[in-house]
Amino acid sequence: MEERKYTALSGRAWERIAGQDMSPSEAVRYFSQDLCPRTFGEVLSGLMARQGLDREALIGRLWALRGGDIQRESVRRRVSMWLSAAQPAEREELFQLCFALGLDEAAAHAFLRCTQDGDFHLREPREAGYLYGLRAGRTYGEVRSLLDRLGWADGPFPRETDGGEPVYTRTVADAFALVRTDDDFLAFCQANRDRFGSLHNTAYRYFTRFFDALTDPDVPLGAEEDETYSIERVVDLYLRPGLPSGRKTAGLTAAQKAVKRLWPNATAIKNMRARKLDVTRKVLLLLYLVTEGLDDGAMDEAMGWEPASPAERLEEHTWDLDLMLHECGMSPLDPRNPFDWLILYSLRSDGEEEAMRDRLTAVLTALFPGQDLDGGGDLHATLESKGGDPP
């Protein structure tokens, strides 16, 4: 807890999961009534107070930063929406806020991690340029001029599917850590031009590993030998169990609408699989959960290790997930993020009688009682009915 440095509210949300087991109905009650999700407005207001800025000062800085290419009233409306609840529609607006707020490099990292699924993507020269600008104390306009000198900062860039070897974010990040001047940055971009890309390769590597285990459950998760599942079946069976089918949200509570809106669908998964869409943080978390992180309990048993308690398993899986997310350039688990809270609740399984995916199914089924549900249901019963063992 100390090492994670949770705030008071986040620590309370963590303790509610870690401290005692909750039934699915108790979890739904807490999730719907007591969670206190972190909002973008809360984060932005806190940064404004820390930087000594009021609303009008931030509006003025953003308007000046844009060089007068937007009406001041339009900026005012956007700031009002952001302070009330809504997040910026464009990622570029987050970078503009970093400069308007006067954030340093460390604060900008923390800001993006609190408001988006990921951090700065250093395999995109535009995002690397913004981070360098914050590191070196440059203005937003100066960074834009520096990127214009490249002439190719917005891509397109070669993709590994075009025949090249995959390049991982950490490889580029190690080189970027040495950038301290404009000349350093330009040299960094030229040296890494063939390594840039808009997709996260480390995330795709994890995605492929998890997803292959579900589409072809031969070993170690095995259902029936030589059986292959379609993407649609994997999504319905593993990634959307307990969720209502269809797109209608009429009659759903605010919590139900929020959860339904958060979940990926088969089309998105297909596009990620084909590398037409970047792998999202939510999909990685779900795949880790339904594959138990590809953890082989037989190894522990062979080594004579005692099974961990549910609280210990939660702690271990949380550290493993945070490490994976860090490698992918994504934000760590946040107990006040509604999606993350459901993941954390599901991680607190005993590893024997109840799998993590079953806890997720149970809490989603309790959240949507009496609904026409997508796939899933009782995963063990579903697979047993077709003659296979639970994967």
mmCIF file of C-alpha atoms in Angstrom:
data_model
loop_
_atom_site.group_PDB
_atom_site.id
_atom_site.type_symbol
_atom_site.label_atom_id
_atom_site.label_comp_id
_atom_site.label_asym_id
_atom_site.label_seq_id
_atom_site.Cartn_x
_atom_site.Cartn_y
_atom_site.Cartn_z
ATOM 1 C CA MET A 1 0.000 0.000 0.000
ATOM 2 C CA GLU A 2 2.790 2.451 0.850
ATOM 3 C CA GLU A 3 4.700 1.591 -2.303
ATOM 4 C CA ARG A 4 1.583 2.087 -4.415
ATOM 5 C CA LYS A 5 1.043 5.477 -2.755
ATOM 6 C CA TYR A 6 -2.729 5.408 -2.977
ATOM 7 C CA THR A 7 -4.714 8.476 -2.011
ATOM 8 C CA ALA A 8 -7.131 8.139 0.904
ATOM 9 C CA LEU A 9 -10.120 7.397 -1.349
ATOM 10 C CA SER A 10 -8.156 4.970 -3.522
ATOM 11 C CA GLY A 11 -6.780 3.244 -0.426
ATOM 12 C CA ARG A 12 -10.311 2.854 0.909
ATOM 13 C CA ALA A 13 -11.464 1.291 -2.378
ATOM 14 C CA TRP A 14 -8.485 -1.090 -2.337
ATOM 15 C CA GLU A 15 -9.087 -2.126 1.263
ATOM 16 C CA ARG A 16 -12.760 -2.827 0.532
ATOM 17 C CA ILE A 17 -11.623 -5.452 -1.982
ATOM 18 C CA ALA A 18 -8.509 -6.766 -0.242
ATOM 19 C CA GLY A 19 -9.728 -6.701 3.342
ATOM 20 C CA GLN A 20 -12.710 -9.009 3.063
ATOM 21 C CA ASP A 21 -14.493 -11.099 0.499
ATOM 22 C CA MET A 22 -17.676 -9.622 -0.933
ATOM 23 C CA SER A 23 -20.526 -11.542 -2.469
ATOM 24 C CA PRO A 24 -21.474 -10.459 -6.008
ATOM 25 C CA SER A 25 -24.491 -8.546 -4.673
ATOM 26 C CA GLU A 26 -22.336 -6.768 -2.063
ATOM 27 C CA ALA A 27 -19.821 -5.904 -4.753
ATOM 28 C CA VAL A 28 -22.548 -4.461 -6.987
ATOM 29 C CA ARG A 29 -23.888 -2.387 -4.092
ATOM 30 C CA TYR A 30 -20.438 -0.945 -3.345
ATOM 31 C CA PHE A 31 -19.640 -0.403 -7.032
ATOM 32 C CA SER A 32 -22.952 1.384 -7.661
ATOM 33 C CA GLN A 33 -23.193 3.475 -4.491
ATOM 34 C CA ASP A 34 -19.864 3.896 -2.675
ATOM 35 C CA LEU A 35 -16.992 3.696 -5.172
ATOM 36 C CA CYS A 36 -16.491 7.454 -5.787
ATOM 37 C CA PRO A 37 -14.932 7.129 -9.276
ATOM 38 C CA ARG A 38 -12.171 9.576 -10.106
ATOM 39 C CA THR A 39 -13.353 12.136 -12.665
ATOM 40 C CA PHE A 40 -11.376 14.169 -15.152
ATOM 41 C CA GLY A 41 -12.773 17.351 -13.603
ATOM 42 C CA GLU A 42 -11.419 16.325 -10.203
ATOM 43 C CA VAL A 43 -7.929 15.717 -11.627
ATOM 44 C CA LEU A 44 -7.929 18.964 -13.618
ATOM 45 C CA SER A 45 -9.210 21.031 -10.694
ATOM 46 C CA GLY A 46 -6.524 19.615 -8.439
ATOM 47 C CA LEU A 47 -3.770 20.504 -10.912
ATOM 48 C CA MET A 48 -5.150 24.006 -11.395
ATOM 49 C CA ALA A 49 -5.123 24.584 -7.640
ATOM 50 C CA ARG A 50 -1.581 23.227 -7.354
ATOM 51 C CA GLN A 51 -0.403 25.525 -10.153
ATOM 52 C CA GLY A 52 -2.301 28.539 -8.749
ATOM 53 C CA LEU A 53 -4.587 28.866 -11.794
ATOM 54 C CA ASP A 54 -8.256 29.767 -11.807
ATOM 55 C CA ARG A 55 -10.652 28.959 -14.649
ATOM 56 C CA GLU A 56 -10.119 32.240 -16.507
ATOM 57 C CA ALA A 57 -6.349 31.921 -16.321
ATOM 58 C CA LEU A 58 -6.465 28.414 -17.813
ATOM 59 C CA ILE A 59 -8.829 29.569 -20.556
ATOM 60 C CA GLY A 60 -6.490 32.419 -21.408
ATOM 61 C CA ARG A 61 -3.446 30.160 -21.553
ATOM 62 C CA LEU A 62 -5.166 27.596 -23.763
ATOM 63 C CA TRP A 63 -6.441 30.291 -26.121
ATOM 64 C CA ALA A 64 -2.995 31.872 -26.403
ATOM 65 C CA LEU A 65 -1.391 28.474 -26.873
ATOM 66 C CA ARG A 66 -3.615 27.894 -29.904
ATOM 67 C CA GLY A 67 -2.387 31.139 -31.432
ATOM 68 C CA GLY A 68 -5.846 32.586 -31.877
ATOM 69 C CA ASP A 69 -6.984 29.874 -34.336
ATOM 70 C CA ILE A 70 -10.003 29.159 -32.141
ATOM 71 C CA GLN A 71 -12.609 31.455 -30.589
ATOM 72 C CA ARG A 72 -12.073 32.156 -26.910
ATOM 73 C CA GLU A 73 -15.692 31.233 -26.168
ATOM 74 C CA SER A 74 -15.092 27.797 -27.659
ATOM 75 C CA VAL A 75 -12.164 27.304 -25.288
ATOM 76 C CA ARG A 76 -14.371 28.451 -22.409
ATOM 77 C CA ARG A 77 -17.020 25.835 -23.265
ATOM 78 C CA ARG A 78 -14.434 23.079 -23.441
ATOM 79 C CA VAL A 79 -12.900 23.964 -20.088
ATOM 80 C CA SER A 80 -16.375 24.047 -18.529
ATOM 81 C CA MET A 81 -17.132 20.566 -19.871
ATOM 82 C CA TRP A 82 -13.799 19.218 -18.673
ATOM 83 C CA LEU A 83 -14.276 20.615 -15.181
ATOM 84 C CA SER A 84 -17.778 19.170 -14.950
ATOM 85 C CA ALA A 85 -17.083 15.604 -16.086
ATOM 86 C CA ALA A 86 -16.205 15.047 -19.721
ATOM 87 C CA GLN A 87 -12.700 14.171 -20.862
ATOM 88 C CA PRO A 88 -11.142 15.907 -23.874
ATOM 89 C CA ALA A 89 -12.351 14.359 -27.108
ATOM 90 C CA GLU A 90 -8.904 14.542 -28.695
ATOM 91 C CA ARG A 91 -5.618 13.332 -27.255
ATOM 92 C CA GLU A 92 -3.957 16.497 -28.584
ATOM 93 C CA GLU A 93 -6.019 18.506 -26.087
ATOM 94 C CA LEU A 94 -4.414 16.585 -23.221
ATOM 95 C CA PHE A 95 -0.968 17.628 -24.413
ATOM 96 C CA GLN A 96 -2.134 21.231 -24.758
ATOM 97 C CA LEU A 97 -3.376 21.092 -21.172
ATOM 98 C CA CYS A 98 0.038 19.830 -20.013
ATOM 99 C CA PHE A 99 1.657 22.972 -21.455
ATOM 100 C CA ALA A 100 -1.122 25.356 -20.376
ATOM 101 C CA LEU A 101 -0.925 24.024 -16.814
ATOM 102 C CA GLY A 102 2.853 24.414 -16.782
ATOM 103 C CA LEU A 103 3.475 20.766 -15.866
ATOM 104 C CA ASP A 104 6.948 19.312 -15.676
ATOM 105 C CA GLU A 105 7.806 15.909 -17.106
ATOM 106 C CA ALA A 106 6.897 13.921 -13.992
ATOM 107 C CA ALA A 107 3.583 15.721 -13.473
ATOM 108 C CA ALA A 108 2.670 15.246 -17.150
ATOM 109 C CA HIS A 109 3.272 11.498 -16.842
ATOM 110 C CA ALA A 110 1.010 11.365 -13.786
ATOM 111 C CA PHE A 111 -1.665 13.475 -15.497
ATOM 112 C CA LEU A 112 -1.901 11.206 -18.528
ATOM 113 C CA ARG A 113 -1.954 8.100 -16.351
ATOM 114 C CA CYS A 114 -4.898 9.485 -14.376
ATOM 115 C CA THR A 115 -6.901 10.497 -17.431
ATOM 116 C CA GLN A 116 -6.116 8.010 -20.178
ATOM 117 C CA ASP A 117 -5.372 4.321 -20.623
ATOM 118 C CA GLY A 118 -1.772 5.075 -21.511
ATOM 119 C CA ASP A 119 1.196 7.342 -20.990
ATOM 120 C CA PHE A 120 3.211 9.168 -23.659
ATOM 121 C CA HIS A 121 3.768 6.837 -26.622
ATOM 122 C CA LEU A 122 7.443 7.332 -27.386
ATOM 123 C CA ARG A 123 7.271 5.448 -30.672
ATOM 124 C CA GLU A 124 5.240 8.382 -32.017
ATOM 125 C CA PRO A 125 7.596 11.331 -32.664
ATOM 126 C CA ARG A 126 4.806 13.839 -32.003
ATOM 127 C CA GLU A 127 4.219 12.513 -28.479
ATOM 128 C CA ALA A 128 7.950 12.127 -27.872
ATOM 129 C CA GLY A 129 8.310 15.767 -28.935
ATOM 130 C CA TYR A 130 5.744 16.954 -26.413
ATOM 131 C CA LEU A 131 7.433 15.022 -23.626
ATOM 132 C CA TYR A 132 10.823 16.424 -24.605
ATOM 133 C CA GLY A 133 9.323 19.934 -24.625
ATOM 134 C CA LEU A 134 8.019 19.505 -21.090
ATOM 135 C CA ARG A 135 11.386 18.101 -19.998
ATOM 136 C CA ALA A 136 13.304 21.015 -21.532
ATOM 137 C CA GLY A 137 10.877 23.797 -20.550
ATOM 138 C CA ARG A 138 9.820 24.538 -24.145
ATOM 139 C CA THR A 139 6.465 26.057 -25.060
ATOM 140 C CA TYR A 140 3.818 24.194 -27.032
ATOM 141 C CA GLY A 141 4.483 26.442 -30.027
ATOM 142 C CA GLU A 142 8.211 25.772 -29.873
ATOM 143 C CA VAL A 143 7.595 22.026 -29.884
ATOM 144 C CA ARG A 144 5.252 22.318 -32.870
ATOM 145 C CA SER A 145 7.944 24.278 -34.748
ATOM 146 C CA LEU A 146 10.518 21.644 -33.832
ATOM 147 C CA LEU A 147 8.261 18.888 -35.154
ATOM 148 C CA ASP A 148 7.653 20.869 -38.358
ATOM 149 C CA ARG A 149 11.416 20.791 -38.947
ATOM 150 C CA LEU A 150 11.150 17.006 -39.217
ATOM 151 C CA GLY A 151 8.460 17.175 -41.878
ATOM 152 C CA TRP A 152 7.305 13.618 -41.158
ATOM 153 C CA ALA A 153 6.345 13.653 -37.462
ATOM 154 C CA ASP A 154 2.722 12.689 -38.164
ATOM 155 C CA GLY A 155 3.660 9.586 -40.184
ATOM 156 C CA PRO A 156 2.673 7.262 -41.705
ATOM 157 C CA PHE A 157 5.313 4.922 -40.385
ATOM 158 C CA PRO A 158 6.276 1.380 -41.415
ATOM 159 C CA ARG A 159 4.468 -1.339 -39.506
ATOM 160 C CA GLU A 160 5.845 -4.686 -38.445
ATOM 161 C CA THR A 161 3.141 -6.350 -40.540
ATOM 162 C CA ASP A 162 4.964 -4.888 -43.563
ATOM 163 C CA GLY A 163 7.835 -7.279 -42.916
ATOM 164 C CA GLY A 164 9.948 -5.466 -40.329
ATOM 165 C CA GLU A 165 11.011 -6.720 -36.923
ATOM 166 C CA PRO A 166 8.902 -5.525 -33.977
ATOM 167 C CA VAL A 167 10.367 -2.702 -31.927
ATOM 168 C CA TYR A 168 9.219 -2.325 -28.338
ATOM 169 C CA THR A 169 8.507 0.919 -26.508
ATOM 170 C CA ARG A 170 11.165 0.293 -23.831
ATOM 171 C CA THR A 171 13.857 0.080 -26.527
ATOM 172 C CA VAL A 172 13.001 3.542 -27.805
ATOM 173 C CA ALA A 173 12.433 4.869 -24.272
ATOM 174 C CA ASP A 174 16.000 3.992 -23.253
ATOM 175 C CA ALA A 175 17.352 6.109 -26.126
ATOM 176 C CA PHE A 176 14.881 8.921 -25.419
ATOM 177 C CA ALA A 177 16.065 9.193 -21.802
ATOM 178 C CA LEU A 178 19.315 10.737 -23.088
ATOM 179 C CA VAL A 179 17.568 13.544 -25.041
ATOM 180 C CA ARG A 180 18.277 16.944 -23.453
ATOM 181 C CA THR A 181 18.501 19.509 -26.293
ATOM 182 C CA ASP A 182 16.695 20.308 -29.538
ATOM 183 C CA ASP A 183 19.585 18.838 -31.498
ATOM 184 C CA ASP A 184 19.432 15.697 -29.347
ATOM 185 C CA PHE A 185 15.733 15.356 -30.110
ATOM 186 C CA LEU A 186 16.151 15.805 -33.872
ATOM 187 C CA ALA A 187 19.007 13.301 -33.877
ATOM 188 C CA PHE A 188 16.902 10.870 -31.822
ATOM 189 C CA CYS A 189 14.062 11.111 -34.355
ATOM 190 C CA GLN A 190 16.335 10.577 -37.342
ATOM 191 C CA ALA A 191 18.087 7.634 -35.700
ATOM 192 C CA ASN A 192 14.777 5.985 -34.783
ATOM 193 C CA ARG A 193 12.745 6.878 -37.870
ATOM 194 C CA ASP A 194 12.375 3.236 -38.917
ATOM 195 C CA ARG A 195 11.352 2.285 -35.387
ATOM 196 C CA PHE A 196 8.438 4.686 -35.043
ATOM 197 C CA GLY A 197 4.859 3.483 -35.254
ATOM 198 C CA SER A 198 1.400 4.211 -33.895
ATOM 199 C CA LEU A 199 0.732 0.752 -32.427
ATOM 200 C CA HIS A 200 2.006 -0.653 -29.130
ATOM 201 C CA ASN A 201 4.095 -3.729 -29.964
ATOM 202 C CA THR A 202 4.593 -4.859 -26.374
ATOM 203 C CA ALA A 203 0.832 -4.749 -25.795
ATOM 204 C CA TYR A 204 0.262 -6.711 -29.008
ATOM 205 C CA ARG A 205 2.770 -9.347 -27.903
ATOM 206 C CA TYR A 206 0.812 -9.893 -24.664
ATOM 207 C CA PHE A 207 -2.500 -9.736 -26.539
ATOM 208 C CA THR A 208 -1.393 -12.464 -28.959
ATOM 209 C CA ARG A 209 -0.102 -14.695 -26.186
ATOM 210 C CA PHE A 210 -3.346 -14.491 -24.190
ATOM 211 C CA PHE A 211 -5.713 -14.612 -27.140
ATOM 212 C CA ASP A 212 -4.013 -17.582 -28.824
ATOM 213 C CA ALA A 213 -4.545 -19.585 -25.640
ATOM 214 C CA LEU A 214 -8.287 -18.926 -25.933
ATOM 215 C CA THR A 215 -8.782 -19.370 -29.691
ATOM 216 C CA ASP A 216 -6.761 -22.586 -29.736
ATOM 217 C CA PRO A 217 -7.266 -24.098 -26.268
ATOM 218 C CA ASP A 218 -4.898 -27.002 -26.791
ATOM 219 C CA VAL A 219 -2.461 -26.460 -23.942
ATOM 220 C CA PRO A 220 -2.186 -25.405 -21.208
ATOM 221 C CA LEU A 221 -5.801 -24.268 -20.837
ATOM 222 C CA GLY A 222 -7.164 -27.098 -23.046
ATOM 223 C CA ALA A 223 -10.798 -27.783 -23.749
ATOM 224 C CA GLU A 224 -10.814 -30.387 -26.505
ATOM 225 C CA GLU A 225 -7.713 -31.266 -28.460
ATOM 226 C CA ASP A 226 -7.495 -29.803 -31.981
ATOM 227 C CA GLU A 227 -10.455 -27.469 -31.365
ATOM 228 C CA THR A 228 -10.235 -23.854 -32.468
ATOM 229 C CA TYR A 229 -12.626 -21.090 -31.387
ATOM 230 C CA SER A 230 -13.630 -18.176 -33.564
ATOM 231 C CA ILE A 231 -12.981 -14.624 -32.419
ATOM 232 C CA GLU A 232 -16.721 -14.115 -31.945
ATOM 233 C CA ARG A 233 -16.973 -17.180 -29.723
ATOM 234 C CA VAL A 234 -13.979 -16.140 -27.635
ATOM 235 C CA VAL A 235 -15.439 -12.658 -27.109
ATOM 236 C CA ASP A 236 -18.906 -13.986 -26.202
ATOM 237 C CA LEU A 237 -17.635 -16.806 -24.006
ATOM 238 C CA TYR A 238 -14.773 -15.116 -22.193
ATOM 239 C CA LEU A 239 -14.795 -11.330 -22.591
ATOM 240 C CA ARG A 240 -18.503 -10.456 -22.301
ATOM 241 C CA PRO A 241 -20.009 -13.025 -19.909
ATOM 242 C CA GLY A 242 -22.854 -11.593 -17.866
ATOM 243 C CA LEU A 243 -23.347 -8.531 -20.081
ATOM 244 C CA PRO A 244 -26.678 -7.834 -21.844
ATOM 245 C CA SER A 245 -26.732 -8.539 -25.567
ATOM 246 C CA GLY A 246 -27.543 -5.735 -28.005
ATOM 247 C CA ARG A 247 -26.779 -2.043 -27.877
ATOM 248 C CA LYS A 248 -29.915 -0.738 -26.161
ATOM 249 C CA THR A 249 -29.376 1.053 -22.863
ATOM 250 C CA ALA A 250 -32.965 2.101 -22.163
ATOM 251 C CA GLY A 251 -33.993 1.154 -18.656
ATOM 252 C CA LEU A 252 -30.442 0.610 -17.426
ATOM 253 C CA THR A 253 -29.085 2.337 -14.334
ATOM 254 C CA ALA A 254 -26.158 4.753 -14.537
ATOM 255 C CA ALA A 255 -23.791 2.053 -13.256
ATOM 256 C CA GLN A 256 -25.108 -0.464 -15.781
ATOM 257 C CA LYS A 257 -24.731 2.004 -18.658
ATOM 258 C CA ALA A 258 -21.191 2.842 -17.581
ATOM 259 C CA VAL A 259 -20.144 -0.811 -17.477
ATOM 260 C CA LYS A 260 -21.789 -1.660 -20.810
ATOM 261 C CA ARG A 261 -20.046 1.300 -22.425
ATOM 262 C CA LEU A 262 -16.653 0.164 -21.126
ATOM 263 C CA TRP A 263 -16.664 -3.311 -22.648
ATOM 264 C CA PRO A 264 -14.988 -4.249 -25.969
ATOM 265 C CA ASN A 265 -16.865 -6.014 -28.764
ATOM 266 C CA ALA A 266 -15.905 -8.615 -31.374
ATOM 267 C CA THR A 267 -15.332 -6.016 -34.105
ATOM 268 C CA ALA A 268 -12.759 -4.169 -32.012
ATOM 269 C CA ILE A 269 -11.008 -7.436 -31.125
ATOM 270 C CA LYS A 270 -10.842 -8.442 -34.811
ATOM 271 C CA ASN A 271 -9.272 -5.101 -35.704
ATOM 272 C CA MET A 272 -6.723 -5.467 -32.907
ATOM 273 C CA ARG A 273 -5.922 -8.966 -34.065
ATOM 274 C CA ALA A 274 -5.351 -7.678 -37.629
ATOM 275 C CA ARG A 275 -3.318 -4.698 -36.306
ATOM 276 C CA LYS A 276 -5.800 -2.218 -37.726
ATOM 277 C CA LEU A 277 -6.466 -0.930 -34.206
ATOM 278 C CA ASP A 278 -4.152 -0.529 -31.230
ATOM 279 C CA VAL A 279 -4.563 -3.009 -28.381
ATOM 280 C CA THR A 280 -6.371 -1.282 -25.534
ATOM 281 C CA ARG A 281 -5.607 -1.487 -21.858
ATOM 282 C CA LYS A 282 -9.110 -2.828 -21.068
ATOM 283 C CA VAL A 283 -8.701 -5.736 -23.471
ATOM 284 C CA LEU A 284 -5.317 -6.649 -21.986
ATOM 285 C CA LEU A 285 -6.771 -6.644 -18.464
ATOM 286 C CA LEU A 286 -9.686 -8.857 -19.496
ATOM 287 C CA LEU A 287 -7.429 -11.307 -21.332
ATOM 288 C CA TYR A 288 -5.088 -11.551 -18.349
ATOM 289 C CA LEU A 289 -8.043 -12.223 -16.082
ATOM 290 C CA VAL A 290 -9.756 -14.920 -18.158
ATOM 291 C CA THR A 291 -6.449 -16.752 -18.750
ATOM 292 C CA GLU A 292 -5.438 -16.383 -15.068
ATOM 293 C CA GLY A 293 -2.322 -14.653 -16.396
ATOM 294 C CA LEU A 294 -1.495 -18.032 -17.985
ATOM 295 C CA ASP A 295 -0.534 -19.148 -14.498
ATOM 296 C CA ASP A 296 0.170 -22.864 -14.273
ATOM 297 C CA GLY A 297 -0.899 -23.975 -10.814
ATOM 298 C CA ALA A 298 0.589 -27.407 -11.471
ATOM 299 C CA MET A 299 4.071 -25.878 -11.219
ATOM 300 C CA ASP A 300 3.349 -24.530 -7.728
ATOM 301 C CA GLU A 301 1.981 -27.890 -6.650
ATOM 302 C CA ALA A 302 5.027 -29.729 -8.004
ATOM 303 C CA MET A 303 7.325 -27.352 -6.106
ATOM 304 C CA GLY A 304 5.400 -27.954 -2.893
ATOM 305 C CA TRP A 305 4.269 -24.336 -2.514
ATOM 306 C CA GLU A 306 1.215 -23.647 -0.428
ATOM 307 C CA PRO A 307 -1.779 -22.121 -2.265
ATOM 308 C CA ALA A 308 -1.988 -18.407 -1.643
ATOM 309 C CA SER A 309 -4.935 -16.910 0.198
ATOM 310 C CA PRO A 310 -7.383 -14.810 -1.877
ATOM 311 C CA ALA A 311 -5.850 -11.603 -0.492
ATOM 312 C CA GLU A 312 -2.351 -12.804 -1.343
ATOM 313 C CA ARG A 313 -3.434 -13.805 -4.829
ATOM 314 C CA LEU A 314 -4.946 -10.360 -5.316
ATOM 315 C CA GLU A 315 -1.671 -8.764 -4.245
ATOM 316 C CA GLU A 316 0.442 -10.994 -6.520
ATOM 317 C CA HIS A 317 -1.757 -10.550 -9.584
ATOM 318 C CA THR A 318 -1.969 -6.801 -9.025
ATOM 319 C CA TRP A 319 1.823 -6.521 -9.050
ATOM 320 C CA ASP A 320 2.048 -8.755 -12.139
ATOM 321 C CA LEU A 321 -0.566 -6.699 -13.959
ATOM 322 C CA ASP A 322 1.052 -3.393 -13.028
ATOM 323 C CA LEU A 323 4.374 -4.693 -14.336
ATOM 324 C CA MET A 324 2.749 -5.744 -17.609
ATOM 325 C CA LEU A 325 1.004 -2.387 -17.958
ATOM 326 C CA HIS A 326 4.253 -0.547 -17.256
ATOM 327 C CA GLU A 327 6.019 -2.536 -19.973
ATOM 328 C CA CYS A 328 3.221 -1.587 -22.374
ATOM 329 C CA GLY A 329 3.415 2.107 -21.496
ATOM 330 C CA MET A 330 -0.024 2.017 -19.862
ATOM 331 C CA SER A 331 -1.307 3.303 -16.541
ATOM 332 C CA PRO A 332 -1.306 1.008 -13.466
ATOM 333 C CA LEU A 333 -4.449 -0.357 -11.872
ATOM 334 C CA ASP A 334 -6.542 2.305 -10.149
ATOM 335 C CA PRO A 335 -9.066 1.181 -7.488
ATOM 336 C CA ARG A 336 -11.206 4.279 -8.222
ATOM 337 C CA ASN A 337 -11.469 3.473 -11.912
ATOM 338 C CA PRO A 338 -14.791 1.549 -12.315
ATOM 339 C CA PHE A 339 -13.406 -0.922 -14.859
ATOM 340 C CA ASP A 340 -10.258 -1.507 -12.798
ATOM 341 C CA TRP A 341 -12.314 -2.022 -9.652
ATOM 342 C CA LEU A 342 -14.225 -4.866 -11.320
ATOM 343 C CA ILE A 343 -10.934 -6.390 -12.447
ATOM 344 C CA LEU A 344 -9.467 -6.119 -8.929
ATOM 345 C CA TYR A 345 -12.593 -7.680 -7.428
ATOM 346 C CA SER A 346 -12.257 -10.588 -9.864
ATOM 347 C CA LEU A 347 -8.560 -11.077 -9.067
ATOM 348 C CA ARG A 348 -9.397 -11.907 -5.438
ATOM 349 C CA SER A 349 -10.194 -15.558 -6.098
ATOM 350 C CA ASP A 350 -9.106 -18.608 -4.163
ATOM 351 C CA GLY A 351 -7.583 -20.149 -7.285
ATOM 352 C CA GLU A 352 -9.205 -23.522 -6.608
ATOM 353 C CA GLU A 353 -12.975 -23.499 -6.189
ATOM 354 C CA GLU A 354 -13.520 -20.187 -7.980
ATOM 355 C CA ALA A 355 -11.574 -18.875 -10.965
ATOM 356 C CA MET A 356 -11.079 -15.165 -11.555
ATOM 357 C CA ARG A 357 -13.243 -15.266 -14.691
ATOM 358 C CA ASP A 358 -16.063 -16.845 -12.663
ATOM 359 C CA ARG A 359 -15.948 -13.972 -10.167
ATOM 360 C CA LEU A 360 -16.192 -11.508 -13.043
ATOM 361 C CA THR A 361 -19.148 -13.398 -14.525
ATOM 362 C CA ALA A 362 -20.880 -13.510 -11.148
ATOM 363 C CA VAL A 363 -20.553 -9.786 -10.442
ATOM 364 C CA LEU A 364 -21.671 -8.817 -13.960
ATOM 365 C CA THR A 365 -24.634 -11.172 -13.762
ATOM 366 C CA ALA A 366 -25.586 -9.610 -10.419
ATOM 367 C CA LEU A 367 -25.226 -6.136 -11.952
ATOM 368 C CA PHE A 368 -27.578 -7.040 -14.827
ATOM 369 C CA PRO A 369 -30.203 -9.317 -13.210
ATOM 370 C CA GLY A 370 -32.884 -10.706 -15.494
ATOM 371 C CA GLN A 371 -31.237 -9.391 -18.676
ATOM 372 C CA ASP A 372 -30.782 -11.204 -21.990
ATOM 373 C CA LEU A 373 -27.081 -11.896 -21.522
ATOM 374 C CA ASP A 374 -24.242 -12.287 -23.986
ATOM 375 C CA GLY A 375 -22.527 -15.696 -24.060
ATOM 376 C CA GLY A 376 -20.691 -16.815 -20.969
ATOM 377 C CA GLY A 377 -23.025 -17.419 -18.089
ATOM 378 C CA ASP A 378 -21.488 -20.264 -16.121
ATOM 379 C CA LEU A 379 -18.316 -20.910 -18.118
ATOM 380 C CA HIS A 380 -17.731 -24.323 -16.591
ATOM 381 C CA ALA A 381 -21.270 -25.457 -17.369
ATOM 382 C CA THR A 382 -21.034 -24.098 -20.899
ATOM 383 C CA LEU A 383 -17.890 -26.075 -21.673
ATOM 384 C CA GLU A 384 -19.029 -29.209 -19.895
ATOM 385 C CA SER A 385 -22.199 -29.203 -22.026
ATOM 386 C CA LYS A 386 -20.037 -29.431 -25.150
ATOM 387 C CA GLY A 387 -17.901 -32.191 -23.765
ATOM 388 C CA GLY A 388 -14.821 -30.196 -22.798
ATOM 389 C CA ASP A 389 -13.074 -29.258 -19.604
ATOM 390 C CA PRO A 390 -13.087 -25.679 -18.367
ATOM 391 C CA PRO A 391 -10.232 -23.823 -20.090
#
